[in-house]
Amino acid sequence: MEMSEEEARNLAAQLGNPTGEDGIAVGQRMLSTNINMIRKSAAALGLKPGSSLAEVGHGNGGHIRELLENYNPASYTGLEISATMQEEAKSATGATTPGTKLNFMLYDGNSIPLEANSIDAILTVNSIYFWKDPGALFQEFRRILRQEGKVAIGLGEKAFMANLPVVKHGFRTYNRNDLLEVLENTGLKLVDFQDHSETVESNMNGLVDRKFHVALLSKD
Ligand SMILES: C[S@@+](CC[C@H](N)C(=O)[O-])C[C@H]1O[C@@H](n2cnc3c(N)ncnc32)[C@H](O)[C@@H]1O
């Protein structure tokens, strides 16, 4: 079944900032579709136990407990623009997490309310498409990262994403060169750009082969 323009526009808005009951449902679908991308992106960070981890655009957070169990960070800071996703992530993760200090923050999507040199690793999956000023946000990443810090970005392949009806409604997609361009003058450099593929359930078309990348950044 084809998706109407109206449906595609509404879904695109929900993916970029999930809100209300529809947002909760979209958040649940995102988790099941994207869990493999999240796992691959987190693995690229090479997290050592006791690290401080931040995640930008965590969505409903159904993956966070698994992340904490696998990597034992000393702190996990969630940064979201969606109050609906923040609430979902808090209740999915629970109040008590042995060994990890939890901090869920709502912010404006541009200025990160964290101290300079306070974070070892930043994870962000399927969120970059919606950032208003990606260059400025990358500068913020650099500011909060410690010297040896890393950023892992999970993102759909540009050519694959061009076929999705939602993408023309406000998404910005990236290939390796687009990412290099936006990283110029941010003080961050691209150290790895991995190609992955997987079979996932699409919103309208049943099972599809999806290609995606995990980009790894470090300080210049
Ligand atoms: C498509 S969802 C992806 C959620 C999850 N990471 C995943 O891969 O399933 C995009 C998420 O990024 C969030 N988001 C959009 N712009 C953001 C920004 N500038 N900073 C932080 N989160 C943002 C949205 O609220 C939404 O929860």
JSON list of C-alpha atoms and ligand atoms in Angstrom, two decimals:
[
{"chain": "A", "resi": 1, "resn": "MET", "atom": "CA", "xyz": [0.00, 0.00, 0.00]},
{"chain": "A", "resi": 2, "resn": "GLU", "atom": "CA", "xyz": [1.31, 3.46, -0.93]},
{"chain": "A", "resi": 3, "resn": "MET", "atom": "CA", "xyz": [1.71, 6.10, 1.74]},
{"chain": "A", "resi": 4, "resn": "SER", "atom": "CA", "xyz": [-0.12, 9.37, 0.98]},
{"chain": "A", "resi": 5, "resn": "GLU", "atom": "CA", "xyz": [1.81, 12.66, 1.04]},
{"chain": "A", "resi": 6, "resn": "GLU", "atom": "CA", "xyz": [-0.12, 13.63, 4.15]},
{"chain": "A", "resi": 7, "resn": "GLU", "atom": "CA", "xyz": [0.79, 10.39, 5.95]},
{"chain": "A", "resi": 8, "resn": "ALA", "atom": "CA", "xyz": [4.43, 10.74, 4.91]},
{"chain": "A", "resi": 9, "resn": "ARG", "atom": "CA", "xyz": [4.56, 14.35, 6.20]},
{"chain": "A", "resi": 10, "resn": "ASN", "atom": "CA", "xyz": [3.00, 13.37, 9.54]},
{"chain": "A", "resi": 11, "resn": "LEU", "atom": "CA", "xyz": [5.32, 10.39, 9.99]},
{"chain": "A", "resi": 12, "resn": "ALA", "atom": "CA", "xyz": [8.37, 12.51, 9.11]},
{"chain": "A", "resi": 13, "resn": "ALA", "atom": "CA", "xyz": [7.38, 15.06, 11.77]},
{"chain": "A", "resi": 14, "resn": "GLN", "atom": "CA", "xyz": [6.90, 12.28, 14.34]},
{"chain": "A", "resi": 15, "resn": "LEU", "atom": "CA", "xyz": [10.27, 10.69, 13.52]},
{"chain": "A", "resi": 16, "resn": "GLY", "atom": "CA", "xyz": [11.99, 14.08, 13.96]},
{"chain": "A", "resi": 17, "resn": "ASN", "atom": "CA", "xyz": [10.22, 14.91, 17.24]},
{"chain": "A", "resi": 18, "resn": "PRO", "atom": "CA", "xyz": [7.85, 12.17, 18.50]},
{"chain": "A", "resi": 19, "resn": "THR", "atom": "CA", "xyz": [4.90, 13.70, 20.35]},
{"chain": "A", "resi": 20, "resn": "GLY", "atom": "CA", "xyz": [1.86, 12.38, 22.22]},
{"chain": "A", "resi": 21, "resn": "GLU", "atom": "CA", "xyz": [0.18, 8.99, 21.71]},
{"chain": "A", "resi": 22, "resn": "ASP", "atom": "CA", "xyz": [1.25, 8.76, 18.05]},
{"chain": "A", "resi": 23, "resn": "GLY", "atom": "CA", "xyz": [4.79, 9.63, 19.09]},
{"chain": "A", "resi": 24, "resn": "ILE", "atom": "CA", "xyz": [4.82, 6.80, 21.63]},
{"chain": "A", "resi": 25, "resn": "ALA", "atom": "CA", "xyz": [3.74, 4.32, 18.93]},
{"chain": "A", "resi": 26, "resn": "VAL", "atom": "CA", "xyz": [6.36, 5.68, 16.50]},
{"chain": "A", "resi": 27, "resn": "GLY", "atom": "CA", "xyz": [8.98, 5.39, 19.26]},
{"chain": "A", "resi": 28, "resn": "GLN", "atom": "CA", "xyz": [8.15, 1.70, 19.75]},
{"chain": "A", "resi": 29, "resn": "ARG", "atom": "CA", "xyz": [8.44, 1.02, 16.00]},
{"chain": "A", "resi": 30, "resn": "MET", "atom": "CA", "xyz": [11.75, 2.93, 15.80]},
{"chain": "A", "resi": 31, "resn": "LEU", "atom": "CA", "xyz": [13.23, 0.77, 18.54]},
{"chain": "A", "resi": 32, "resn": "SER", "atom": "CA", "xyz": [12.39, -2.54, 16.88]},
{"chain": "A", "resi": 33, "resn": "THR", "atom": "CA", "xyz": [13.54, -1.32, 13.45]},
{"chain": "A", "resi": 34, "resn": "ASN", "atom": "CA", "xyz": [16.73, 0.35, 14.63]},
{"chain": "A", "resi": 35, "resn": "ILE", "atom": "CA", "xyz": [18.06, -1.85, 17.44]},
{"chain": "A", "resi": 36, "resn": "ASN", "atom": "CA", "xyz": [20.71, -3.45, 15.23]},
{"chain": "A", "resi": 37, "resn": "MET", "atom": "CA", "xyz": [21.93, 0.00, 14.07]},
{"chain": "A", "resi": 38, "resn": "ILE", "atom": "CA", "xyz": [22.08, 1.11, 17.70]},
{"chain": "A", "resi": 39, "resn": "ARG", "atom": "CA", "xyz": [24.10, -1.99, 18.70]},
{"chain": "A", "resi": 40, "resn": "LYS", "atom": "CA", "xyz": [26.55, -1.60, 15.80]},
{"chain": "A", "resi": 41, "resn": "SER", "atom": "CA", "xyz": [27.01, 2.11, 16.49]},
{"chain": "A", "resi": 42, "resn": "ALA", "atom": "CA", "xyz": [27.57, 1.58, 20.23]},
{"chain": "A", "resi": 43, "resn": "ALA", "atom": "CA", "xyz": [30.10, -1.19, 19.48]},
{"chain": "A", "resi": 44, "resn": "ALA", "atom": "CA", "xyz": [32.16, 1.23, 17.36]},
{"chain": "A", "resi": 45, "resn": "LEU", "atom": "CA", "xyz": [32.77, 3.44, 20.41]},
{"chain": "A", "resi": 46, "resn": "GLY", "atom": "CA", "xyz": [34.99, 0.82, 22.08]},
{"chain": "A", "resi": 47, "resn": "LEU", "atom": "CA", "xyz": [33.60, 1.88, 25.47]},
{"chain": "A", "resi": 48, "resn": "LYS", "atom": "CA", "xyz": [35.64, 1.01, 28.53]},
{"chain": "A", "resi": 49, "resn": "PRO", "atom": "CA", "xyz": [33.80, 0.27, 31.80]},
{"chain": "A", "resi": 50, "resn": "GLY", "atom": "CA", "xyz": [33.51, 3.42, 33.91]},
{"chain": "A", "resi": 51, "resn": "SER", "atom": "CA", "xyz": [33.21, 5.80, 30.93]},
{"chain": "A", "resi": 52, "resn": "SER", "atom": "CA", "xyz": [30.84, 8.73, 30.71]},
{"chain": "A", "resi": 53, "resn": "LEU", "atom": "CA", "xyz": [28.44, 8.12, 27.84]},
{"chain": "A", "resi": 54, "resn": "ALA", "atom": "CA", "xyz": [26.00, 10.60, 26.28]},
{"chain": "A", "resi": 55, "resn": "GLU", "atom": "CA", "xyz": [23.33, 9.75, 23.72]},
{"chain": "A", "resi": 56, "resn": "VAL", "atom": "CA", "xyz": [21.78, 12.37, 21.45]},
{"chain": "A", "resi": 57, "resn": "GLY", "atom": "CA", "xyz": [18.26, 11.54, 20.23]},
{"chain": "A", "resi": 58, "resn": "HIS", "atom": "CA", "xyz": [17.79, 8.26, 22.14]},
{"chain": "A", "resi": 59, "resn": "GLY", "atom": "CA", "xyz": [14.11, 7.92, 21.21]},
{"chain": "A", "resi": 60, "resn": "ASN", "atom": "CA", "xyz": [12.02, 5.75, 23.55]},
{"chain": "A", "resi": 61, "resn": "GLY", "atom": "CA", "xyz": [15.12, 4.33, 25.24]},
{"chain": "A", "resi": 62, "resn": "GLY", "atom": "CA", "xyz": [14.08, 0.67, 25.17]},
{"chain": "A", "resi": 63, "resn": "HIS", "atom": "CA", "xyz": [17.74, -0.12, 24.41]},
{"chain": "A", "resi": 64, "resn": "ILE", "atom": "CA", "xyz": [19.35, 1.79, 27.29]},
{"chain": "A", "resi": 65, "resn": "ARG", "atom": "CA", "xyz": [19.35, -0.96, 29.93]},
{"chain": "A", "resi": 66, "resn": "GLU", "atom": "CA", "xyz": [21.05, -3.31, 27.46]},
{"chain": "A", "resi": 67, "resn": "LEU", "atom": "CA", "xyz": [23.67, -0.62, 26.74]},
{"chain": "A", "resi": 68, "resn": "LEU", "atom": "CA", "xyz": [24.35, -0.19, 30.45]},
{"chain": "A", "resi": 69, "resn": "GLU", "atom": "CA", "xyz": [24.60, -3.94, 31.02]},
{"chain": "A", "resi": 70, "resn": "ASN", "atom": "CA", "xyz": [26.97, -4.41, 28.08]},
{"chain": "A", "resi": 71, "resn": "TYR", "atom": "CA", "xyz": [29.30, -1.45, 28.68]},
{"chain": "A", "resi": 72, "resn": "ASN", "atom": "CA", "xyz": [29.01, -0.54, 32.39]},
{"chain": "A", "resi": 73, "resn": "PRO", "atom": "CA", "xyz": [29.43, 3.22, 31.95]},
{"chain": "A", "resi": 74, "resn": "ALA", "atom": "CA", "xyz": [29.81, 5.34, 35.11]},
{"chain": "A", "resi": 75, "resn": "SER", "atom": "CA", "xyz": [27.21, 7.74, 33.68]},
{"chain": "A", "resi": 76, "resn": "TYR", "atom": "CA", "xyz": [24.63, 7.80, 30.91]},
{"chain": "A", "resi": 77, "resn": "THR", "atom": "CA", "xyz": [23.30, 11.20, 29.81]},
{"chain": "A", "resi": 78, "resn": "GLY", "atom": "CA", "xyz": [20.33, 11.24, 27.45]},
{"chain": "A", "resi": 79, "resn": "LEU", "atom": "CA", "xyz": [19.85, 14.39, 25.37]},
{"chain": "A", "resi": 80, "resn": "GLU", "atom": "CA", "xyz": [16.48, 14.76, 23.66]},
{"chain": "A", "resi": 81, "resn": "ILE", "atom": "CA", "xyz": [14.32, 17.49, 22.17]},
{"chain": "A", "resi": 82, "resn": "SER", "atom": "CA", "xyz": [11.16, 15.38, 22.61]},
{"chain": "A", "resi": 83, "resn": "ALA", "atom": "CA", "xyz": [9.56, 15.44, 26.07]},
{"chain": "A", "resi": 84, "resn": "THR", "atom": "CA", "xyz": [7.51, 12.39, 25.03]},
{"chain": "A", "resi": 85, "resn": "MET", "atom": "CA", "xyz": [10.68, 10.39, 24.28]},
{"chain": "A", "resi": 86, "resn": "GLN", "atom": "CA", "xyz": [12.35, 11.62, 27.45]},
{"chain": "A", "resi": 87, "resn": "GLU", "atom": "CA", "xyz": [9.43, 10.32, 29.55]},
{"chain": "A", "resi": 88, "resn": "GLU", "atom": "CA", "xyz": [9.37, 7.02, 27.66]},
{"chain": "A", "resi": 89, "resn": "ALA", "atom": "CA", "xyz": [13.12, 6.55, 28.10]},
{"chain": "A", "resi": 90, "resn": "LYS", "atom": "CA", "xyz": [12.98, 7.33, 31.82]},
{"chain": "A", "resi": 91, "resn": "SER", "atom": "CA", "xyz": [10.26, 4.77, 32.45]},
{"chain": "A", "resi": 92, "resn": "ALA", "atom": "CA", "xyz": [11.87, 2.12, 30.18]},
{"chain": "A", "resi": 93, "resn": "THR", "atom": "CA", "xyz": [15.21, 2.48, 31.96]},
{"chain": "A", "resi": 94, "resn": "GLY", "atom": "CA", "xyz": [13.91, 2.67, 35.53]},
{"chain": "A", "resi": 95, "resn": "ALA", "atom": "CA", "xyz": [15.30, 4.69, 38.39]},
{"chain": "A", "resi": 96, "resn": "THR", "atom": "CA", "xyz": [17.93, 2.27, 39.63]},
{"chain": "A", "resi": 97, "resn": "THR", "atom": "CA", "xyz": [20.84, 1.23, 37.48]},
{"chain": "A", "resi": 98, "resn": "PRO", "atom": "CA", "xyz": [23.64, -0.46, 39.43]},
{"chain": "A", "resi": 99, "resn": "GLY", "atom": "CA", "xyz": [26.89, 1.42, 38.89]},
{"chain": "A", "resi": 100, "resn": "THR", "atom": "CA", "xyz": [25.58, 3.99, 36.40]},
{"chain": "A", "resi": 101, "resn": "LYS", "atom": "CA", "xyz": [24.45, 7.53, 37.15]},
{"chain": "A", "resi": 102, "resn": "LEU", "atom": "CA", "xyz": [21.49, 8.38, 34.93]},
{"chain": "A", "resi": 103, "resn": "ASN", "atom": "CA", "xyz": [20.75, 11.85, 33.62]},
{"chain": "A", "resi": 104, "resn": "PHE", "atom": "CA", "xyz": [17.94, 12.51, 31.11]},
{"chain": "A", "resi": 105, "resn": "MET", "atom": "CA", "xyz": [18.07, 16.04, 29.72]},
{"chain": "A", "resi": 106, "resn": "LEU", "atom": "CA", "xyz": [15.67, 17.94, 27.52]},
{"chain": "A", "resi": 107, "resn": "TYR", "atom": "CA", "xyz": [17.45, 20.66, 25.55]},
{"chain": "A", "resi": 108, "resn": "ASP", "atom": "CA", "xyz": [16.95, 22.94, 22.56]},
{"chain": "A", "resi": 109, "resn": "GLY", "atom": "CA", "xyz": [18.76, 20.70, 20.06]},
{"chain": "A", "resi": 110, "resn": "ASN", "atom": "CA", "xyz": [21.62, 23.21, 19.67]},
{"chain": "A", "resi": 111, "resn": "SER", "atom": "CA", "xyz": [23.39, 24.11, 22.93]},
{"chain": "A", "resi": 112, "resn": "ILE", "atom": "CA", "xyz": [24.25, 21.10, 25.09]},
{"chain": "A", "resi": 113, "resn": "PRO", "atom": "CA", "xyz": [23.82, 21.83, 28.81]},
{"chain": "A", "resi": 114, "resn": "LEU", "atom": "CA", "xyz": [26.95, 19.88, 29.85]},
{"chain": "A", "resi": 115, "resn": "GLU", "atom": "CA", "xyz": [30.39, 21.00, 30.97]},
{"chain": "A", "resi": 116, "resn": "ALA", "atom": "CA", "xyz": [33.41, 21.08, 28.67]},
{"chain": "A", "resi": 117, "resn": "ASN", "atom": "CA", "xyz": [35.65, 17.95, 28.71]},
{"chain": "A", "resi": 118, "resn": "SER", "atom": "CA", "xyz": [33.13, 15.91, 30.70]},
{"chain": "A", "resi": 119, "resn": "ILE", "atom": "CA", "xyz": [32.14, 13.09, 28.30]},
{"chain": "A", "resi": 120, "resn": "ASP", "atom": "CA", "xyz": [34.12, 10.10, 26.92]},
{"chain": "A", "resi": 121, "resn": "ALA", "atom": "CA", "xyz": [31.70, 8.95, 24.22]},
{"chain": "A", "resi": 122, "resn": "ILE", "atom": "CA", "xyz": [28.69, 10.24, 22.30]},
{"chain": "A", "resi": 123, "resn": "LEU", "atom": "CA", "xyz": [26.25, 7.93, 20.56]},
{"chain": "A", "resi": 124, "resn": "THR", "atom": "CA", "xyz": [23.68, 9.19, 18.08]},
{"chain": "A", "resi": 125, "resn": "VAL", "atom": "CA", "xyz": [21.59, 6.99, 15.80]},
{"chain": "A", "resi": 126, "resn": "ASN", "atom": "CA", "xyz": [19.09, 8.11, 13.14]},
{"chain": "A", "resi": 127, "resn": "SER", "atom": "CA", "xyz": [19.00, 11.61, 14.58]},
{"chain": "A", "resi": 128, "resn": "ILE", "atom": "CA", "xyz": [21.46, 13.60, 12.45]},
{"chain": "A", "resi": 129, "resn": "TYR", "atom": "CA", "xyz": [18.86, 13.98, 9.65]},
{"chain": "A", "resi": 130, "resn": "PHE", "atom": "CA", "xyz": [16.84, 16.37, 11.86]},
{"chain": "A", "resi": 131, "resn": "TRP", "atom": "CA", "xyz": [19.53, 18.64, 13.31]},
{"chain": "A", "resi": 132, "resn": "LYS", "atom": "CA", "xyz": [18.91, 22.30, 12.49]},
{"chain": "A", "resi": 133, "resn": "ASP", "atom": "CA", "xyz": [22.60, 23.26, 12.49]},
{"chain": "A", "resi": 134, "resn": "PRO", "atom": "CA", "xyz": [24.74, 20.11, 12.40]},
{"chain": "A", "resi": 135, "resn": "GLY", "atom": "CA", "xyz": [28.06, 22.03, 12.25]},
{"chain": "A", "resi": 136, "resn": "ALA", "atom": "CA", "xyz": [27.20, 23.93, 15.43]},
{"chain": "A", "resi": 137, "resn": "LEU", "atom": "CA", "xyz": [26.04, 20.75, 17.19]},
{"chain": "A", "resi": 138, "resn": "PHE", "atom": "CA", "xyz": [29.30, 19.00, 16.24]},
{"chain": "A", "resi": 139, "resn": "GLN", "atom": "CA", "xyz": [31.19, 21.93, 17.79]},
{"chain": "A", "resi": 140, "resn": "GLU", "atom": "CA", "xyz": [29.18, 21.30, 20.93]},
{"chain": "A", "resi": 141, "resn": "PHE", "atom": "CA", "xyz": [30.15, 17.62, 20.79]},
{"chain": "A", "resi": 142, "resn": "ARG", "atom": "CA", "xyz": [33.80, 18.65, 20.59]},
{"chain": "A", "resi": 143, "resn": "ARG", "atom": "CA", "xyz": [33.43, 21.00, 23.54]},
{"chain": "A", "resi": 144, "resn": "ILE", "atom": "CA", "xyz": [31.90, 18.38, 25.88]},
{"chain": "A", "resi": 145, "resn": "LEU", "atom": "CA", "xyz": [34.26, 15.56, 24.78]},
{"chain": "A", "resi": 146, "resn": "ARG", "atom": "CA", "xyz": [37.43, 14.69, 26.65]},
{"chain": "A", "resi": 147, "resn": "GLN", "atom": "CA", "xyz": [40.63, 14.65, 24.60]},
{"chain": "A", "resi": 148, "resn": "GLU", "atom": "CA", "xyz": [40.45, 10.91, 23.75]},
{"chain": "A", "resi": 149, "resn": "GLY", "atom": "CA", "xyz": [36.66, 11.03, 23.31]},
{"chain": "A", "resi": 150, "resn": "LYS", "atom": "CA", "xyz": [34.77, 9.45, 20.43]},
{"chain": "A", "resi": 151, "resn": "VAL", "atom": "CA", "xyz": [31.48, 10.03, 18.62]},
{"chain": "A", "resi": 152, "resn": "ALA", "atom": "CA", "xyz": [29.58, 7.23, 16.85]},
{"chain": "A", "resi": 153, "resn": "ILE", "atom": "CA", "xyz": [26.89, 8.22, 14.36]},
{"chain": "A", "resi": 154, "resn": "GLY", "atom": "CA", "xyz": [24.48, 5.62, 12.95]},
{"chain": "A", "resi": 155, "resn": "LEU", "atom": "CA", "xyz": [22.88, 6.83, 9.73]},
{"chain": "A", "resi": 156, "resn": "GLY", "atom": "CA", "xyz": [21.00, 5.38, 6.78]},
{"chain": "A", "resi": 157, "resn": "GLU", "atom": "CA", "xyz": [22.80, 5.23, 3.43]},
{"chain": "A", "resi": 158, "resn": "LYS", "atom": "CA", "xyz": [21.88, 8.31, 1.39]},
{"chain": "A", "resi": 159, "resn": "ALA", "atom": "CA", "xyz": [20.90, 6.33, -1.76]},
{"chain": "A", "resi": 160, "resn": "PHE", "atom": "CA", "xyz": [18.76, 3.93, 0.28]},
{"chain": "A", "resi": 161, "resn": "MET", "atom": "CA", "xyz": [17.04, 6.77, 2.10]},
{"chain": "A", "resi": 162, "resn": "ALA", "atom": "CA", "xyz": [16.24, 8.61, -1.14]},
{"chain": "A", "resi": 163, "resn": "ASN", "atom": "CA", "xyz": [13.60, 5.89, -1.82]},
{"chain": "A", "resi": 164, "resn": "LEU", "atom": "CA", "xyz": [11.72, 6.46, 1.42]},
{"chain": "A", "resi": 165, "resn": "PRO", "atom": "CA", "xyz": [8.58, 8.64, 1.08]},
{"chain": "A", "resi": 166, "resn": "VAL", "atom": "CA", "xyz": [9.20, 10.37, 4.44]},
{"chain": "A", "resi": 167, "resn": "VAL", "atom": "CA", "xyz": [12.66, 11.64, 3.57]},
{"chain": "A", "resi": 168, "resn": "LYS", "atom": "CA", "xyz": [11.61, 14.54, 1.35]},
{"chain": "A", "resi": 169, "resn": "HIS", "atom": "CA", "xyz": [9.71, 16.05, 4.29]},
{"chain": "A", "resi": 170, "resn": "GLY", "atom": "CA", "xyz": [12.55, 17.78, 6.08]},
{"chain": "A", "resi": 171, "resn": "PHE", "atom": "CA", "xyz": [15.24, 15.09, 6.37]},
{"chain": "A", "resi": 172, "resn": "ARG", "atom": "CA", "xyz": [18.86, 15.92, 5.54]},
{"chain": "A", "resi": 173, "resn": "THR", "atom": "CA", "xyz": [20.74, 12.81, 4.47]},
{"chain": "A", "resi": 174, "resn": "TYR", "atom": "CA", "xyz": [24.50, 12.32, 4.27]},
{"chain": "A", "resi": 175, "resn": "ASN", "atom": "CA", "xyz": [27.07, 10.34, 2.37]},
{"chain": "A", "resi": 176, "resn": "ARG", "atom": "CA", "xyz": [30.71, 10.31, 3.44]},
{"chain": "A", "resi": 177, "resn": "ASN", "atom": "CA", "xyz": [31.51, 13.55, 1.58]},
{"chain": "A", "resi": 178, "resn": "ASP", "atom": "CA", "xyz": [28.48, 15.38, 2.99]},
{"chain": "A", "resi": 179, "resn": "LEU", "atom": "CA", "xyz": [29.60, 14.42, 6.46]},
{"chain": "A", "resi": 180, "resn": "LEU", "atom": "CA", "xyz": [33.19, 15.54, 5.79]},
{"chain": "A", "resi": 181, "resn": "GLU", "atom": "CA", "xyz": [31.85, 18.89, 4.58]},
{"chain": "A", "resi": 182, "resn": "VAL", "atom": "CA", "xyz": [29.76, 19.49, 7.68]},
{"chain": "A", "resi": 183, "resn": "LEU", "atom": "CA", "xyz": [32.68, 18.48, 9.93]},
{"chain": "A", "resi": 184, "resn": "GLU", "atom": "CA", "xyz": [34.95, 21.18, 8.48]},
{"chain": "A", "resi": 185, "resn": "ASN", "atom": "CA", "xyz": [36.02, 23.68, 11.15]},
{"chain": "A", "resi": 186, "resn": "THR", "atom": "CA", "xyz": [34.27, 21.76, 13.93]},
{"chain": "A", "resi": 187, "resn": "GLY", "atom": "CA", "xyz": [37.49, 20.39, 15.46]},
{"chain": "A", "resi": 188, "resn": "LEU", "atom": "CA", "xyz": [36.22, 16.83, 14.91]},
{"chain": "A", "resi": 189, "resn": "LYS", "atom": "CA", "xyz": [37.60, 14.41, 12.31]},
{"chain": "A", "resi": 190, "resn": "LEU", "atom": "CA", "xyz": [36.19, 11.31, 10.65]},
{"chain": "A", "resi": 191, "resn": "VAL", "atom": "CA", "xyz": [38.28, 8.27, 11.62]},
{"chain": "A", "resi": 192, "resn": "ASP", "atom": "CA", "xyz": [36.06, 5.47, 10.26]},
{"chain": "A", "resi": 193, "resn": "PHE", "atom": "CA", "xyz": [33.05, 5.18, 7.96]},
{"chain": "A", "resi": 194, "resn": "GLN", "atom": "CA", "xyz": [31.61, 1.65, 8.05]},
{"chain": "A", "resi": 195, "resn": "ASP", "atom": "CA", "xyz": [29.16, 0.13, 5.57]},
{"chain": "A", "resi": 196, "resn": "HIS", "atom": "CA", "xyz": [26.51, -2.24, 6.92]},
{"chain": "A", "resi": 197, "resn": "SER", "atom": "CA", "xyz": [23.40, -3.92, 5.58]},
{"chain": "A", "resi": 198, "resn": "GLU", "atom": "CA", "xyz": [20.51, -5.70, 7.24]},
{"chain": "A", "resi": 199, "resn": "THR", "atom": "CA", "xyz": [16.96, -6.88, 6.58]},
{"chain": "A", "resi": 200, "resn": "VAL", "atom": "CA", "xyz": [14.34, -4.79, 8.38]},
{"chain": "A", "resi": 201, "resn": "GLU", "atom": "CA", "xyz": [10.56, -4.38, 8.46]},
{"chain": "A", "resi": 202, "resn": "SER", "atom": "CA", "xyz": [9.72, -1.13, 6.62]},
{"chain": "A", "resi": 203, "resn": "ASN", "atom": "CA", "xyz": [6.78, 1.11, 7.46]},
{"chain": "A", "resi": 204, "resn": "MET", "atom": "CA", "xyz": [4.86, 0.18, 4.33]},
{"chain": "A", "resi": 205, "resn": "ASN", "atom": "CA", "xyz": [6.74, -2.39, 2.25]},
{"chain": "A", "resi": 206, "resn": "GLY", "atom": "CA", "xyz": [7.32, -5.47, 4.41]},
{"chain": "A", "resi": 207, "resn": "LEU", "atom": "CA", "xyz": [10.91, -6.69, 4.62]},
{"chain": "A", "resi": 208, "resn": "VAL", "atom": "CA", "xyz": [13.55, -4.55, 2.91]},
{"chain": "A", "resi": 209, "resn": "ASP", "atom": "CA", "xyz": [17.34, -4.67, 2.68]},
{"chain": "A", "resi": 210, "resn": "ARG", "atom": "CA", "xyz": [18.59, -1.54, 4.38]},
{"chain": "A", "resi": 211, "resn": "LYS", "atom": "CA", "xyz": [22.07, -0.14, 4.01]},
{"chain": "A", "resi": 212, "resn": "PHE", "atom": "CA", "xyz": [23.50, 2.04, 6.73]},
{"chain": "A", "resi": 213, "resn": "HIS", "atom": "CA", "xyz": [26.76, 3.49, 7.99]},
{"chain": "A", "resi": 214, "resn": "VAL", "atom": "CA", "xyz": [28.45, 3.89, 11.31]},
{"chain": "A", "resi": 215, "resn": "ALA", "atom": "CA", "xyz": [30.68, 6.97, 11.28]},
{"chain": "A", "resi": 216, "resn": "LEU", "atom": "CA", "xyz": [33.29, 7.32, 14.01]},
{"chain": "A", "resi": 217, "resn": "LEU", "atom": "CA", "xyz": [34.70, 10.74, 14.95]},
{"chain": "A", "resi": 218, "resn": "SER", "atom": "CA", "xyz": [37.46, 11.88, 17.25]},
{"chain": "A", "resi": 219, "resn": "LYS", "atom": "CA", "xyz": [38.92, 15.24, 18.23]},
{"chain": "A", "resi": 220, "resn": "ASP", "atom": "CA", "xyz": [41.28, 16.76, 15.66]},
{"chain": "B", "resi": 1, "resn": "LIG", "atom": "C1", "xyz": [14.16, 8.74, 14.16]},
{"chain": "B", "resi": 1, "resn": "LIG", "atom": "S1", "xyz": [14.31, 8.95, 15.90]},
{"chain": "B", "resi": 1, "resn": "LIG", "atom": "C2", "xyz": [15.62, 7.81, 16.29]},
{"chain": "B", "resi": 1, "resn": "LIG", "atom": "C3", "xyz": [15.57, 7.28, 17.69]},
{"chain": "B", "resi": 1, "resn": "LIG", "atom": "C4", "xyz": [16.62, 6.21, 18.01]},
{"chain": "B", "resi": 1, "resn": "LIG", "atom": "N1", "xyz": [17.95, 6.79, 18.13]},
{"chain": "B", "resi": 1, "resn": "LIG", "atom": "C5", "xyz": [16.61, 5.14, 16.95]},
{"chain": "B", "resi": 1, "resn": "LIG", "atom": "O1", "xyz": [17.57, 5.04, 16.16]},
{"chain": "B", "resi": 1, "resn": "LIG", "atom": "O2", "xyz": [15.62, 4.41, 16.90]},
{"chain": "B", "resi": 1, "resn": "LIG", "atom": "C6", "xyz": [15.12, 10.53, 16.03]},
{"chain": "B", "resi": 1, "resn": "LIG", "atom": "C7", "xyz": [15.22, 11.03, 17.47]},
{"chain": "B", "resi": 1, "resn": "LIG", "atom": "O3", "xyz": [16.11, 12.16, 17.50]},
{"chain": "B", "resi": 1, "resn": "LIG", "atom": "C8", "xyz": [15.52, 13.18, 18.30]},
{"chain": "B", "resi": 1, "resn": "LIG", "atom": "N2", "xyz": [16.10, 14.46, 17.88]},
{"chain": "B", "resi": 1, "resn": "LIG", "atom": "C9", "xyz": [15.86, 15.18, 16.75]},
{"chain": "B", "resi": 1, "resn": "LIG", "atom": "N3", "xyz": [16.66, 16.27, 16.70]},
{"chain": "B", "resi": 1, "resn": "LIG", "atom": "C10", "xyz": [17.45, 16.22, 17.83]},
{"chain": "B", "resi": 1, "resn": "LIG", "atom": "C11", "xyz": [18.49, 17.04, 18.34]},
{"chain": "B", "resi": 1, "resn": "LIG", "atom": "N4", "xyz": [18.91, 18.14, 17.73]},
{"chain": "B", "resi": 1, "resn": "LIG", "atom": "N5", "xyz": [19.07, 16.66, 19.50]},
{"chain": "B", "resi": 1, "resn": "LIG", "atom": "C12", "xyz": [18.66, 15.54, 20.16]},
{"chain": "B", "resi": 1, "resn": "LIG", "atom": "N6", "xyz": [17.67, 14.72, 19.72]},
{"chain": "B", "resi": 1, "resn": "LIG", "atom": "C13", "xyz": [17.08, 15.06, 18.56]},
{"chain": "B", "resi": 1, "resn": "LIG", "atom": "C14", "xyz": [14.03, 13.02, 18.09]},
{"chain": "B", "resi": 1, "resn": "LIG", "atom": "O4", "xyz": [13.27, 13.60, 19.13]},
{"chain": "B", "resi": 1, "resn": "LIG", "atom": "C15", "xyz": [13.88, 11.51, 18.02]},
{"chain": "B", "resi": 1, "resn": "LIG", "atom": "O5", "xyz": [13.67, 10.92, 19.29]}
]
